[in-house]
Each structure stands twice: as C-alpha cells, then as structure tokens.
C-alpha cells in the first residue's frame, strides 16, 4: 500500500535531481583523479588483451649483426625482458631512445623494428645508439597486429615463461621505469 | 581626424541612453501622482455611473467615501523629488563616461604619436629588400669571377648562403651552401644545407634526406643539432613510405 507522493514531495525530488547528478559526476571524477594519483587509473592506457597471456606466435628475422628472436626464445626466458616496438620514422621513438639507453644496463631490452626498412633501422640505431641485446624485424607489421600494438613506440614486459606481464602504449619515461617497470621486473626475478 | 570619428562613435554608443533620459523628462512619474491621477479618474467614473443610472445613490456614496479615503492614503506616499535627482545622476554618469574613458587612455596611450599608414612602411621594406638584393647580387657576381683555386671562394659561398637564409630565400641558400659543400665537406654545413632544402620544398626531399644522413654519420656524437637532424630523417623516411 503506497500512496502516490504529494506534489510538494515530487517537486522536492525533481529539485534534488540536478544536485544528485552533479554529486554523482563529482564522485566519478574524484575516483578517476585519485586513481591517476596512485596509478590505478591511466587515461592514456589502451586495453591490451595480451596482458597476462603467453606471447603470440611469431618469428622475427634478425637485423645483422644482431640475432632476431621468436616465440621459442621468449617462452624459454627465465628472467624478465622488455620488448620494445620502435621505428626509425617515428619521432617519439627518437625522443625515447636516450631513456632506453639508460635502462639497458638494468634490464635486457629486445627491440622490434616495426614496418621499417633494414637500412633505415640500422642507420637510426647507428645515430641514436643501440640499447637492444636482440633485434627483430617486423617489416610487414603482422607481428605488431598479433601483439595488438596501437602504434610505436610500444613496450611489453615479458616475464619468465614468455608471459606478457605489463604493457605501455606511451614512450617510456624515467618515472615509469623507476616506479613501475624495475620493481615489477625485480618481483618477476624472485618467484 | 580620428578623434572626430571616435567622438562620433562614442556619441552613437551613448545615444540610446541619452534618448531614454530625454523621454523620461516628459513623463514624470512617481507613486503619489500616479495614485492621485488614478483615484481622480475613479471618482469621475463613479459620478458618471450615477448620472446614467448604473448605481444607486447609496452605493455611489459608499464608493465615493472609499475612494476619498484612498486619496488621503495615497497623499502620504513620498513625492517625486527622487526622480529629478536620479535623472541628474544619470546625466552626470553619461557625461563622465567619455571623460573617464579618455583619462584611462591617457594613462597608457600616446595621443602625440603620428599616423602609421601601411603604404609608406611597405615601400620602405621594399626599398630595403632592393638594397639587400643589390648587395647579394654583387656578392654572387664577385664569386663567379673568383678562380676555383681561391681559398676565399668557399667562405664567400658560406656568406652568400647565410645572407639568403636570413632573408628566408631557402632555395638560393641551399644552392650557395651546396657550392660551399662541394668545395669542402663539413657535417654542420651539410645539415644546414639539407634544412634549407627542406624548407625550400616544404618536405624532406630524398637529396635532403641523404644529406642529413651523411651529416649525422660524419658528425661527432655530441653535436647539439643531432636530435633535430634525426627528427628530419624520421620525417623523410615517413614521407617516403607514405607519399
């Protein structure tokens, strides 16, 4: 037995509606901002279905003098490796290179030259320095599709057993490296 | 002359306010006069209704008494002295606005500054460009007469390229620096030449790309223009693959 609300009550409800809406939006923004503060939410994040799964099947020819790699090498890993898609025609990759050069002594880096001519990639690494211990070529961009990249530069942290543990679609910064990648890599080394 | 137009524009902008104020003086209205006028008219109506027999004399008496009572009450209302003063205030405001604007301008403006028409300035620029053209042509002419073995030739072409680049004539700059490069290669000069080529054709041409690569290959690791040259190479490769 409910009586319909009297007009003043209904009016009060209607008056309260915008306030409630604004309040809900405010709470949403507050959650987003606090998530951005503690790293739980990143607006630049791109959904990567490969996360926490084994690496997709691929075989990458090497860029002489360096060896290429494939699924077999990645699955045989016992320590984490950072796989970095890059291209010589990509300006953010140029900007990222100095950061990668400082990272190469702290974590093995494997590079994949995405849709790049071998000469161009070689010239790029000759000019910028080469931080990669292994270097594969993905001239056609098929491997990039399998890994689900949205562009270059893009980085994947591959843990022991070839499981992709972390992914970023943005150029790496010193901040990301010290606060996220290195601690995670340390955790993966000590199972 | 410009002051006259500014004054006319100000007058035009203030015109609606002035017009409203002028009209307001003809219809002076305050609460008391309005109420009294209304009640006078009501009295007249009641009298008329009595004469044409619409109301009985008793009703007429009651109505008249009521209206008279209201007239007495309305007479207590404040008189219209405030209207006149507010009108005065409005006129004062209207007068002060342009004066205040002028004062505000004077705090930061230069009324004594002469006019700056565009045509003479353009003519002066043209004349300057013409003089520079003459000097550069003279330099170019002098360079063609120098023998190939003259050590000053390369220096002259460097200078010519600089002069052309400073005037945003990138095509001519690239040509001059190209001559200098042919007389003696130098990484930074190669990068400058490639950049001039790029700016002349608004894209990284294959020749410019090759020149940028050659410059980076021969330059020491620490040159400050390394990143800029690499960015140009990346741009060139990207344009080559996606024409």
Coordinates of C-alpha atoms in Angstrom, one line a residue, chain B residues 114-122:
Chain B
X114 CA 51.9 60.3 -35.7
X115 CA 49.8 58.2 -38.0
X116 CA 51.3 54.9 -39.3
X117 CA 49.9 54.2 -42.7
X118 CA 50.8 50.9 -44.3
X119 CA 51.8 52.0 -47.8
X120 CA 55.0 54.0 -46.8
X121 CA 56.1 51.2 -44.5
X122 CA 55.7 48.7 -47.3

